[in-house]
Amino acid sequence: MTSDHRIDSATLQRIASGVLPNQPWSAYQAAARSLDRIPWESIPEHLRTRVAMLGSFTLDPFVPVLRVEAARVGLWLEPYVAPYGQYVSELLDPNSGLYRFQPHVTFLAIDADVLWNQRWAETQPLKSEPVVGGLLTPLFAGLDVFDRAGSGILVMNDFVLPRLSSEGVNAFRSKGTFAHTVAHANKHLRLRLASRDDTFLFPLSDAVAQVGRAQAFNWRTHYRGHVTWSDPLMRDVAERYVGFALAAMGKATKCIVLDLDNTLWGGVLGEDGPAGIALGPQWPGSEFVDFQRELLDLQRQGILLALCSKNNESEVLAVLREHPSMLIREAHLAAYRINWEDKATNIRALARELNIGLDHMLLIDDSPHERTWVHDQIPELRVPDPPADPSMYAGWVGSLSSLMVLRQTAEDAQRTRQYQESRVREEYRGAVGSMEDFLRGLGLRVAIDHVEDESMSRVVQLLAKTNQFNLTTRRHDEATIRRQIASGAWRVYTMKVADRFGDFGLTGAAILEQEADAWHLESFLLSCRVIGKSVETALLARIAEDARAAGASALSAEFIDSGRNQVASALLPNHGFATSDDGRWHRPLDLPGPEWPAWISPAALHPTGAVLTNSEGHRDA
Amino acid sequence: MHDRDRIGRRVREVLAQVLDVPAKSIDQDFSATSSVAWTSLNHLMLISQLETEFDVVFSNQEIRELTSYTTIVDTLGRRLDSVA
């Protein structure tokens, strides 16, 4: 492979597909070396994921497993492994290798041995408080430094009792046991990790249970060289870690497209009729109810559900509305295509309607024939193979690593409703003539503010997830933003948008870097939900006005082509910016404008939060 | 009597994967001193992969001595014969 060939996700996936689930660690080692042979410069920036690993045991053999599992989902993983046993000092020292590496994701892998070792330093009777405090106090101090450094997200596992205890049948009565110490440490760990948006608890206990505790740890390699995780546990943990990496890189699944017959219910609606399909409290049918419940758990986190099925629409709608055991109802669906067209065409139409990239969609379909055909037509679509037996569907969907939502905001909870509103809006678009007429008729209202504590997590989420209308695609975490605001270097604007069909929520953001006599657009983005509504002009108008008031003579900006943000490329030329020799775009402020669009009302936030009102204070009709 | 050639082929395959060397380059003289990739960590993983592949457990003494292709094949041949 030569360096002028840019590789893509499919190349990485091909290399990883050479390693099958039942193969030993050495197969991962060999595949990781194949990944090493890809020239660094041929790997596109947006696939390079910097992952740091800190551990209380030897993690080096885990690296090839994680790299191959990352490649399996199309990511190139650049690893950093902290020196053995240095996890606390690496976290505590702001100049450590960890922070210089600037990881997107940091995994902190700690085994319960660290508690065990403390235990033997104690005299009987064992007390859990000093043991837990002795370990967790320096660790939490390290996490504080991590939070301030603003180095992406950190994922730490819970403590797991590694083997059957010999503490006896009366152990449950006592607090002076190792089992109690582990539970006590986990409680404090959970509280600490939950207190920040950028730290996550990884349920290693789940992974161990899934593999089986007797198979999860390799005691021979543990004692010989501190390699504690067995081959199967390494594989299971790597698959789950990869979900965090995907989400941190803005590549998690945003929409699940569901087939119906033998996927959401048993049988074929068109042949068996609504009373004949398998869906209900008893088998056969109860397995599909449980599967639907899992899907709704994902929907509640903000992942969209859509239907794509070869059926008669009226018959399907009748089931959605009237079947007593159906859990997924119309209100849970962002969109659907129920007709006799081919599925690739329908899925492309769903992607257009929802304004979501096909690479952020995942198809669940029981038919191997449909899956193969659709995947051939749309290679970037995620098309996992469900188990052959529907009894396994509910457990399987939880194992899909791309279905991970790191930050759940108020907007997430509302997302399905917003897409339903947008469907009504699109029907209206079809009914009017010119674009300006369309915009005038929308009754757009926009509220622009500086970022506040309540809006911070949404801004971080937008920075992390927005791929299309994003001028520079810079991903910042909360700590970085807070630090830059505090230093006086940045102004962070937020924009909320609503129209007469509904409320889009916080869907725009801009970061301005104040330079000597110009304000520089460090970041500027719109959620895909408000593209094509001219609200970006309103945000730029407000920024220009503030900059003039502050005495700035120009706005400057740059457009960084990420390969996916073409929709943002016209922003600068359309608003009076011109290129200059330094490669940046400039817009002198002695020129008037940009003008606030006449069809957008400046709005203030209603005291209750979500609903936008006119600046006069009364609700728009 | 286990077939040394067959054992040799499987050992070569494991060595090639763990140490990232072409299987063809592994001859009778291949050893920890002749291979830079044969680090102490790779030695640990190599032993564990051989144990899984051949369903044996090596003693401490054996682990210290299994530092060349030839000793690995000889030791495995002896161990598998005594089981048979």
XYZ file of C-alpha atoms in Angstrom:
705
model
C 0.000 0.000 0.000
C 1.484 3.365 -0.960
C 1.118 6.548 0.989
C -0.897 8.354 -1.663
C -3.741 5.891 -1.128
C -6.021 7.237 1.551
C -7.414 4.337 3.501
C -11.004 4.306 4.754
C -13.082 2.550 7.397
C -13.769 -0.334 5.020
C -10.032 -1.082 4.715
C -9.703 -1.227 8.499
C -12.791 -3.423 8.754
C -11.364 -5.815 6.168
C -8.170 -6.277 8.198
C -10.137 -6.825 11.420
C -12.520 -9.292 9.790
C -9.562 -11.689 9.486
C -9.812 -12.255 13.245
C -12.777 -14.436 14.219
C -14.387 -14.432 17.687
C -13.040 -17.830 18.733
C -9.437 -17.176 17.784
C -6.698 -16.801 20.419
C -4.851 -13.641 21.369
C -2.029 -14.352 18.915
C -4.437 -13.780 16.002
C -5.118 -10.260 17.370
C -1.403 -9.684 17.754
C -0.825 -10.626 14.089
C -3.730 -8.468 12.834
C -2.531 -5.503 14.883
C 0.828 -5.784 13.141
C -0.977 -5.611 9.786
C -2.594 -2.384 11.000
C 0.887 -1.113 11.917
C 1.981 -1.523 8.338
C -0.543 1.041 7.080
C 1.404 4.273 6.529
C 0.423 6.842 9.123
C -0.100 9.644 6.600
C -2.647 7.612 4.639
C -5.054 7.494 7.600
C -7.659 10.281 7.476
C -7.725 12.552 10.505
C -11.346 11.771 11.379
C -10.546 8.060 11.856
C -7.538 8.606 14.149
C -8.650 7.958 17.684
C -6.165 8.630 20.456
C -6.805 6.215 23.305
C -4.833 6.246 26.539
C -4.756 3.234 28.836
C -3.796 3.391 32.485
C -3.859 0.290 34.598
C -2.994 -1.402 37.832
C -1.863 -4.454 35.858
C -0.068 -5.122 32.554
C -2.206 -3.787 29.714
C 0.260 -4.149 26.826
C -1.284 -7.425 25.567
C -4.702 -5.722 25.612
C -3.575 -3.086 23.095
C -3.626 -5.313 19.970
C -7.083 -6.618 20.942
C -8.447 -3.090 21.345
C -6.865 -1.930 18.103
C -8.403 -4.772 16.121
C -11.854 -4.276 17.676
C -11.602 -0.542 16.878
C -10.714 -1.406 13.287
C -13.752 -3.711 13.195
C -15.965 -0.633 13.628
C -13.845 1.390 11.212
C -11.650 3.369 13.621
C -7.885 3.683 13.570
C -6.664 3.561 17.147
C -3.507 5.300 18.280
C -2.660 3.891 21.718
C -0.813 5.311 24.673
C -0.045 2.933 27.545
C 1.093 4.499 30.789
C 4.136 2.938 32.461
C 3.218 -0.077 34.593
C 1.564 0.836 37.891
C 1.843 4.602 37.264
C -1.860 5.332 36.918
C -2.151 7.661 39.904
C 0.982 9.675 39.150
C 0.085 9.948 35.447
C -3.284 11.400 36.437
C -1.849 13.719 39.082
C 0.981 15.239 37.041
C -0.361 17.782 34.517
C 2.861 17.339 32.504
C 2.647 13.542 32.332
C 2.756 11.521 29.128
C -1.002 11.063 29.425
C -1.798 14.754 29.102
C 0.855 15.389 26.449
C -0.817 12.651 24.388
C -4.153 14.560 24.411
C -6.324 11.463 24.274
C -9.894 11.434 23.016
C -10.621 8.638 25.492
C -8.728 7.500 28.588
C -9.428 4.033 29.957
C -8.497 3.419 33.555
C -8.384 -0.341 34.178
C -8.028 -1.229 37.847
C -8.362 -4.673 39.374
C -9.581 -5.326 42.900
C -6.048 -6.385 43.821
C -5.275 -2.759 44.586
C -7.789 -2.993 47.453
C -6.530 -6.425 48.418
C -2.940 -5.214 48.729
C -4.064 -2.411 50.992
C -5.950 -4.929 53.064
C -2.860 -6.839 54.101
C -1.258 -3.676 55.358
C -4.090 -3.461 57.880
C -4.273 -5.344 61.136
C -7.418 -7.305 61.960
C -10.241 -6.593 62.224
C -10.355 -5.266 58.697
C -11.987 -1.882 58.289
C -13.080 -0.867 54.810
C -12.966 2.918 55.328
C -9.186 3.373 55.596
C -8.588 0.791 52.858
C -10.967 2.499 50.459
C -9.828 5.973 51.464
C -6.177 5.022 51.090
C -6.720 4.053 47.468
C -9.504 6.375 46.379
C -8.267 9.649 47.881
C -5.180 9.920 45.633
C -7.137 8.503 42.693
C -9.893 11.112 43.049
C -7.256 13.856 43.343
C -5.918 12.549 40.024
C -9.407 12.691 38.505
C -9.665 16.343 39.596
C -6.482 17.099 37.652
C -7.891 15.196 34.674
C -11.100 17.246 34.750
C -9.135 20.495 34.746
C -6.834 19.342 31.940
C -9.807 18.892 29.602
C -8.474 15.787 27.865
C -11.565 14.134 26.454
C -13.510 11.553 28.435
C -12.292 9.123 31.071
C -13.759 5.656 31.577
C -12.990 3.670 34.730
C -14.233 0.217 35.673
C -15.896 -0.885 38.873
C -14.078 -3.247 41.243
C -14.891 -6.917 40.750
C -14.439 -9.713 43.278
C -12.127 -11.857 41.171
C -12.870 -15.267 42.709
C -15.041 -17.092 45.206
C -14.462 -15.721 48.681
C -13.202 -17.789 51.619
C -14.584 -15.325 54.119
C -17.272 -17.753 55.158
C -21.037 -17.952 55.447
C -21.128 -15.278 58.153
C -19.316 -12.710 56.006
C -22.608 -11.029 55.137
C -23.056 -10.004 58.795
C -19.797 -8.095 58.907
C -18.370 -4.940 57.472
C -14.863 -6.240 58.015
C -14.729 -8.329 54.845
C -13.141 -7.976 51.459
C -16.545 -8.293 49.772
C -17.780 -5.358 51.825
C -14.646 -3.364 50.976
C -15.263 -3.893 47.266
C -18.908 -2.812 47.570
C -17.914 0.215 49.634
C -15.247 1.264 47.114
C -17.708 0.867 44.244
C -20.243 3.102 45.953
C -17.737 5.937 46.311
C -16.412 5.411 42.828
C -19.889 5.604 41.327
C -20.681 8.843 43.161
C -17.420 10.471 42.104
C -17.665 9.447 38.453
C -21.321 10.508 38.280
C -20.476 13.995 39.505
C -18.900 14.966 36.173
C -20.122 14.755 32.579
C -16.777 13.632 31.188
C -16.102 10.675 33.515
C -17.857 7.328 33.057
C -18.188 4.117 35.044
C -17.455 1.031 32.962
C -19.320 -1.992 34.344
C -16.482 -4.524 34.277
C -18.687 -6.679 36.514
C -21.080 -6.970 33.531
C -18.278 -7.990 31.199
C -17.009 -10.548 33.727
C -20.516 -11.936 34.166
C -20.958 -12.160 30.401
C -17.701 -14.087 29.966
C -18.163 -16.040 33.189
C -15.925 -15.299 36.170
C -14.140 -18.638 35.970
C -13.083 -17.822 32.398
C -12.550 -14.074 32.848
C -9.212 -14.081 34.629
C -6.066 -15.915 33.602
C -4.381 -16.675 36.900
C -1.283 -18.159 35.315
C -0.416 -15.019 33.327
C -1.596 -12.930 36.277
C 0.977 -14.463 38.609
C 3.677 -14.828 35.996
C 3.515 -11.272 34.655
C 0.517 -9.281 35.956
C -1.483 -10.000 32.809
C -4.795 -10.488 34.600
C -7.480 -10.468 31.916
C -7.962 -13.699 29.968
C -8.225 -13.742 26.173
C -12.056 -13.856 26.254
C -12.326 -11.022 28.794
C -9.924 -8.857 26.777
C -12.115 -9.424 23.737
C -15.349 -8.618 25.554
C -13.958 -5.487 27.234
C -12.438 -4.293 23.951
C -15.802 -4.582 22.174
C -17.410 -2.458 24.881
C -14.571 0.085 25.092
C -14.896 0.627 21.353
C -18.403 2.002 21.911
C -16.937 4.830 23.996
C -14.379 5.557 21.276
C -17.069 5.653 18.577
C -19.239 7.997 20.616
C -16.318 10.263 21.539
C -15.427 10.557 17.845
C -19.010 11.503 16.932
C -19.577 8.238 15.067
C -22.165 6.513 17.240
C -25.467 5.392 15.729
C -28.127 8.115 15.711
C -30.993 6.158 14.174
C -32.049 2.499 14.210
C -34.026 1.409 11.162
C -36.286 -1.509 12.000
C -37.803 -4.191 9.850
C -41.194 -5.459 11.095
C -42.109 -9.070 10.195
C -40.045 -11.496 12.310
C -38.108 -8.538 13.718
C -40.554 -6.523 15.863
C -43.066 -9.367 15.937
C -43.156 -13.012 14.921
C -44.799 -14.014 11.672
C -45.866 -12.071 8.609
C -48.537 -9.421 9.086
C -49.731 -9.598 5.481
C -50.383 -13.344 5.767
C -51.167 -13.930 9.459
C -53.186 -10.738 10.054
C -52.996 -8.503 13.156
C -54.451 -11.216 15.397
C -52.119 -13.866 14.039
C -48.724 -12.249 14.556
C -46.654 -13.452 17.544
C -46.615 -10.543 20.003
C -47.944 -10.793 23.547
C -47.402 -11.832 27.139
C -46.823 -15.522 26.314
C -44.392 -17.291 24.087
C -44.331 -17.131 21.156
C -44.509 -13.341 21.223
C -43.102 -12.401 24.631
C -39.549 -12.405 23.244
C -40.564 -9.665 20.795
C -42.157 -7.595 23.593
C -38.871 -7.717 25.505
C -36.940 -6.758 22.375
C -39.220 -3.753 21.847
C -38.631 -2.705 25.458
C -34.857 -2.672 24.891
C -35.345 -0.547 21.770
C -37.436 1.929 23.742
C -34.647 2.166 26.339
C -32.378 3.292 23.498
C -35.034 5.660 22.144
C -35.347 7.336 25.549
C -31.614 8.110 25.431
C -32.105 10.000 22.180
C -31.448 7.332 19.541
C -34.118 7.627 16.856
C -36.271 4.700 15.779
C -37.532 4.413 12.215
C -39.442 1.682 10.392
C -38.620 0.298 6.980
C -40.779 -2.611 5.901
C -42.329 -4.196 2.855
C -45.947 -4.134 3.965
C -49.190 -2.251 3.453
C -48.902 0.985 5.392
C -52.520 1.007 6.601
C -52.192 -2.508 8.083
C -48.980 -1.578 9.912
C -50.445 1.668 11.259
C -53.396 -0.333 12.582
C -51.018 -2.595 14.536
C -49.044 0.423 15.829
C -52.267 2.054 17.034
C -54.364 -0.879 18.168
C -52.355 -4.006 18.968
C -52.576 -4.396 22.768
C -49.038 -5.773 23.201
C -47.199 -3.425 20.881
C -44.814 -1.308 22.997
C -43.416 0.761 20.125
C -46.114 3.185 19.022
C -46.263 5.952 16.407
C -45.125 8.506 18.988
C -41.796 6.676 19.365
C -41.021 6.784 15.661
C -39.067 9.590 14.037
C -40.066 8.424 10.552
C -41.187 5.371 8.595
C -41.250 3.945 5.083
C -43.803 1.181 4.750
C -44.250 0.314 1.087
C -43.094 -2.133 -1.574
C -40.039 -0.213 -2.753
C -36.583 -1.681 -2.228
C -35.067 -1.091 1.204
C -31.973 0.764 0.041
C -34.121 3.423 -1.637
C -36.311 3.662 1.449
C -33.351 3.946 3.845
C -31.803 6.681 1.713
C -35.127 8.524 1.858
C -35.226 8.126 5.656
C -31.685 9.537 5.879
C -32.744 12.563 3.831
C -35.923 13.102 5.828
C -34.133 12.884 9.178
C -31.058 14.703 7.881
C -28.784 11.986 9.275
C -25.795 10.506 7.480
C -26.203 6.892 6.351
C -23.039 6.092 8.340
C -24.948 7.074 11.498
C -27.784 4.640 10.801
C -28.118 0.976 11.750
C -30.486 -1.549 10.188
C -32.050 -4.382 12.173
C -33.572 -6.919 9.809
C -34.025 -10.662 10.307
C -33.595 -11.474 6.628
C -29.987 -12.295 5.663
C -30.947 -11.718 2.045
C -32.190 -8.162 2.701
C -29.153 -7.387 4.879
C -26.675 -8.489 2.246
C -28.479 -6.666 -0.510
C -28.886 -3.403 1.411
C -25.281 -3.484 2.626
C -24.066 -3.920 -0.943
C -26.116 -0.902 -1.982
C -25.144 1.251 1.048
C -21.733 0.081 2.315
C -21.538 2.814 4.976
C -24.781 1.650 6.650
C -24.308 -0.454 9.796
C -25.967 -3.815 9.191
C -25.225 -6.193 12.089
C -26.344 -9.832 11.942
C -29.041 -10.526 14.548
C -29.124 -13.979 16.181
C -31.104 -16.573 14.238
C -33.344 -17.178 17.277
C -35.606 -14.233 18.258
C -35.281 -15.307 21.926
C -31.790 -13.819 21.759
C -32.782 -10.452 20.208
C -33.265 -8.572 23.510
C -29.849 -9.519 24.861
C -28.169 -9.000 21.508
C -29.221 -5.397 20.937
C -27.461 -4.352 24.167
C -24.187 -5.749 22.839
C -24.044 -3.449 19.793
C -21.174 -1.110 20.530
C -22.280 1.733 18.279
C -25.483 2.288 20.292
C -23.893 4.495 22.909
C -25.108 7.910 24.026
C -22.507 9.693 26.155
C -24.431 12.836 26.959
C -28.145 12.940 27.301
C -29.583 16.410 27.168
C -33.072 17.856 27.300
C -32.892 17.996 23.497
C -32.306 14.241 23.267
C -35.480 13.465 25.143
C -37.417 15.678 22.717
C -35.740 14.578 19.523
C -38.375 12.205 18.183
C -41.087 14.826 18.673
C -38.935 17.371 16.857
C -38.581 15.091 13.858
C -42.309 14.522 13.812
C -42.819 18.306 13.798
C -40.350 18.576 10.963
C -42.462 16.143 8.936
C -45.404 18.558 9.178
C -43.027 21.403 8.298
C -41.805 19.606 5.166
C -45.364 19.034 4.027
C -45.853 22.780 4.415
C -42.672 23.433 2.393
C -44.140 21.438 -0.444
C -47.218 23.691 -0.379
C -45.505 27.097 -0.725
C -43.617 28.717 -3.593
C -40.344 30.515 -2.950
C -37.753 29.853 -0.266
C -38.317 33.281 1.255
C -42.071 32.687 1.401
C -41.341 29.396 3.100
C -39.101 31.050 5.697
C -41.569 33.906 6.289
C -44.360 31.431 6.858
C -42.371 29.433 9.429
C -42.660 32.115 12.123
C -39.023 31.601 13.153
C -37.911 32.775 16.581
C -34.294 32.818 17.704
C -32.745 33.480 21.117
C -28.991 34.083 21.260
C -27.145 33.991 24.562
C -23.740 33.410 26.034
C -23.207 29.870 27.279
C -24.316 29.235 30.846
C -24.000 26.344 33.267
C -27.306 24.830 32.119
C -26.447 25.012 28.428
C -22.804 23.877 28.722
C -23.373 20.143 28.288
C -25.532 20.741 25.207
C -22.802 22.920 23.645
C -20.198 20.216 24.326
C -22.541 17.664 22.773
C -23.088 19.803 19.666
C -19.326 20.255 19.262
C -18.837 16.508 19.562
C -21.654 15.416 17.264
C -22.087 18.012 14.549
C -20.480 16.881 11.307
C -22.363 18.715 8.569
C -22.910 22.411 9.254
C -19.654 22.802 11.161
C -17.127 25.383 9.994
C -14.050 23.905 11.723
C -15.209 20.588 13.316
C -13.180 21.266 16.431
C -14.219 19.048 19.337
C -13.825 20.664 22.755
C -14.718 19.289 26.129
C -16.322 21.167 28.949
C -13.103 21.778 30.903
C -11.411 23.375 27.890
C -14.349 25.684 27.267
C -14.556 26.751 30.894
C -10.820 27.365 31.016
C -10.841 29.477 27.848
C -13.827 31.526 28.974
C -12.148 32.121 32.333
C -8.937 33.238 30.630
C -10.924 35.845 28.676
C -9.834 34.333 25.365
C -13.202 32.939 24.254
C -16.785 34.073 23.978
C -19.203 31.179 23.516
C -22.581 31.932 21.926
C -25.598 29.652 22.014
C -28.663 29.853 19.813
C -32.111 28.449 20.497
C -34.533 28.169 17.626
C -38.285 27.662 17.423
C -40.939 28.057 14.759
C -44.701 27.806 14.665
C -44.540 24.030 14.327
C -42.410 23.459 17.398
C -39.283 24.029 19.409
C -35.871 22.912 18.118
C -34.062 23.739 21.356
C -30.405 24.717 21.514
C -29.273 24.058 17.956
C -26.526 26.569 17.208
C -23.241 27.586 18.786
C -20.268 29.761 17.999
C -16.920 30.223 19.711
C -15.193 33.561 19.192
C -11.551 34.053 19.971
C -10.839 37.690 20.744
C -7.682 38.773 18.962
C -5.945 42.157 18.846
C -8.403 44.008 16.649
C -10.485 41.172 15.191
C -12.831 38.531 16.496
C -11.953 35.088 15.145
C -14.603 32.401 14.550
C -12.895 29.464 16.246
C -16.009 27.294 15.873
C -19.403 27.851 14.265
C -22.020 25.170 13.923
C -25.688 24.394 13.457
C -27.500 21.210 14.340
C -28.764 19.525 11.186
C -32.312 20.172 12.400
C -32.079 23.902 11.643
C -30.059 23.834 8.425
C -31.787 25.741 5.617
C -33.662 28.161 7.883
C -31.219 31.098 7.579
C -30.735 31.166 11.353
C -26.946 31.179 10.824
C -27.342 34.702 9.427
C -29.051 35.773 12.650
C -26.201 34.374 14.743
C -23.560 36.085 12.580
C -25.526 39.367 12.708
C -25.536 39.273 16.487
C -21.802 38.431 16.621
C -20.935 41.286 14.245
C -23.011 43.696 16.311
C -21.284 42.658 19.565
C -17.855 42.825 17.923
C -18.501 46.369 16.661
C -19.696 47.406 20.111
C -16.482 45.988 21.604
C -14.370 48.011 19.160
C -13.245 45.182 16.854
C -12.504 46.179 13.274
C -13.087 42.820 11.572
C -14.283 39.247 11.877
C -11.930 36.505 10.774
C -12.660 32.826 10.148
C -11.417 29.661 8.535
C -13.194 26.803 6.830
C -11.630 23.405 7.576
C -12.806 20.805 5.087
C -13.533 17.592 7.001
C -14.904 15.830 3.942
C -18.401 15.998 5.438
C -19.052 19.688 6.057
C -19.625 20.915 2.502
C -22.965 22.386 3.586
C -21.011 24.929 5.685
C -18.592 25.925 2.917
C -20.801 28.744 1.580
C -21.313 30.368 4.989
C -18.313 32.703 4.795
C -18.591 33.922 1.152
C -22.364 34.401 1.593
C -21.832 36.737 4.541
C -19.230 39.130 3.141
C -16.059 37.274 4.115
C -13.193 37.256 1.603
C -10.099 35.048 1.523
C -6.759 36.623 2.232
C -3.086 35.695 1.947
C -2.872 34.105 5.387
C -5.389 31.463 4.284
C -8.076 32.859 6.553
C -11.314 34.618 5.660
C -11.822 38.225 6.716
C -14.808 40.484 6.957
C -14.196 44.169 7.765
C -16.776 45.535 10.197
C -16.884 49.025 8.693
C -19.005 47.390 6.001
C -22.627 47.118 7.168
C -24.247 43.771 7.976
C -24.715 40.879 8.054
C -28.363 41.898 8.366
C -30.612 40.083 10.819
C -33.163 38.304 8.561
C -36.488 40.144 8.534
C -38.443 36.865 8.926
C -36.796 35.911 12.219
C -38.057 37.386 15.488
C -35.470 37.958 18.178
C -36.867 36.060 21.138
C -36.235 35.773 24.822
C -36.386 32.639 26.880
C -39.572 32.054 28.744
C -38.804 31.749 32.457
C -39.870 28.100 32.377
C -37.030 27.313 30.003
C -37.941 25.484 26.857
C -40.622 27.619 25.262
C -39.548 30.654 23.304
C -41.645 33.790 23.374
C -41.417 37.044 21.482
C -39.251 39.712 23.058
C -42.499 41.562 23.874
C -43.194 38.724 26.245
C -46.338 37.140 24.789
C -46.529 33.821 23.006
C -46.498 33.872 19.250
C -49.698 32.658 17.636
C 5.071 -40.967 19.380
C 3.820 -37.499 18.348
C 4.855 -36.253 14.967
C 7.584 -33.618 15.562
C 7.012 -32.121 12.122
C 3.375 -31.474 12.885
C 4.213 -29.991 16.295
C 6.901 -27.903 14.615
C 4.432 -26.461 12.124
C 1.982 -25.406 14.856
C 4.771 -23.931 17.016
C 6.069 -21.998 14.024
C 2.619 -20.561 13.444
C 2.244 -19.377 17.059
C 5.781 -17.930 17.089
C 5.136 -16.128 13.802
C 1.918 -14.533 15.091
C 3.178 -13.526 18.519
C 6.574 -12.256 17.359
C 5.493 -10.939 13.941
C 8.111 -12.824 11.937
C 7.517 -14.821 8.731
C 6.948 -18.510 9.574
C 9.509 -19.397 6.880
C 12.247 -17.542 8.778
C 11.812 -19.750 11.865
C 14.463 -22.475 11.610
C 16.186 -24.814 14.069
C 18.398 -21.942 15.337
C 15.549 -19.487 16.010
C 15.744 -18.343 19.640
C 15.214 -15.508 22.090
C 18.787 -14.376 21.528
C 18.400 -14.290 17.738
C 15.019 -12.469 17.723
C 14.633 -8.872 18.944
C 10.846 -9.297 19.147
C 11.240 -12.055 21.774
C 10.897 -9.693 24.755
C 10.029 -10.832 28.255
C 6.401 -9.739 27.789
C 6.132 -11.565 24.462
C 7.727 -14.593 26.129
C 4.951 -14.580 28.717
C 2.243 -14.316 26.051
C 3.983 -16.915 23.877
C 4.016 -19.435 26.717
C 0.357 -18.789 27.468
C -0.644 -19.133 23.781
C 1.327 -22.420 23.506
C -0.376 -23.695 26.647
C -3.776 -22.971 25.110
C -2.860 -24.320 21.678
C -1.440 -27.622 23.008
C -3.546 -27.875 26.174
C -0.565 -28.221 28.511
C 0.740 -26.286 31.521
C 4.469 -25.629 31.682
C 6.456 -25.706 34.927
C 8.545 -22.752 36.079
C 11.670 -24.636 35.046
C 10.263 -25.246 31.561
C 9.148 -21.626 31.127
C 12.683 -20.449 31.823
C 14.132 -22.929 29.336
C 11.635 -22.538 26.472
C 13.647 -19.822 24.779
C 14.244 -21.419 21.401
C 12.233 -23.088 18.685
C 14.071 -26.374 19.208
C 13.519 -26.591 22.990
C 9.845 -25.721 22.562
C 9.298 -28.480 19.999
C 11.317 -31.014 22.040
C 9.534 -30.167 25.302
C 6.096 -30.312 23.709
C 6.963 -33.607 22.023
C 7.994 -35.123 25.367
C 4.945 -33.757 27.184
C 2.467 -34.923 24.563
C 4.106 -38.391 24.429
C 3.821 -38.826 28.184
C 0.106 -37.969 28.024
C -0.525 -40.366 25.135
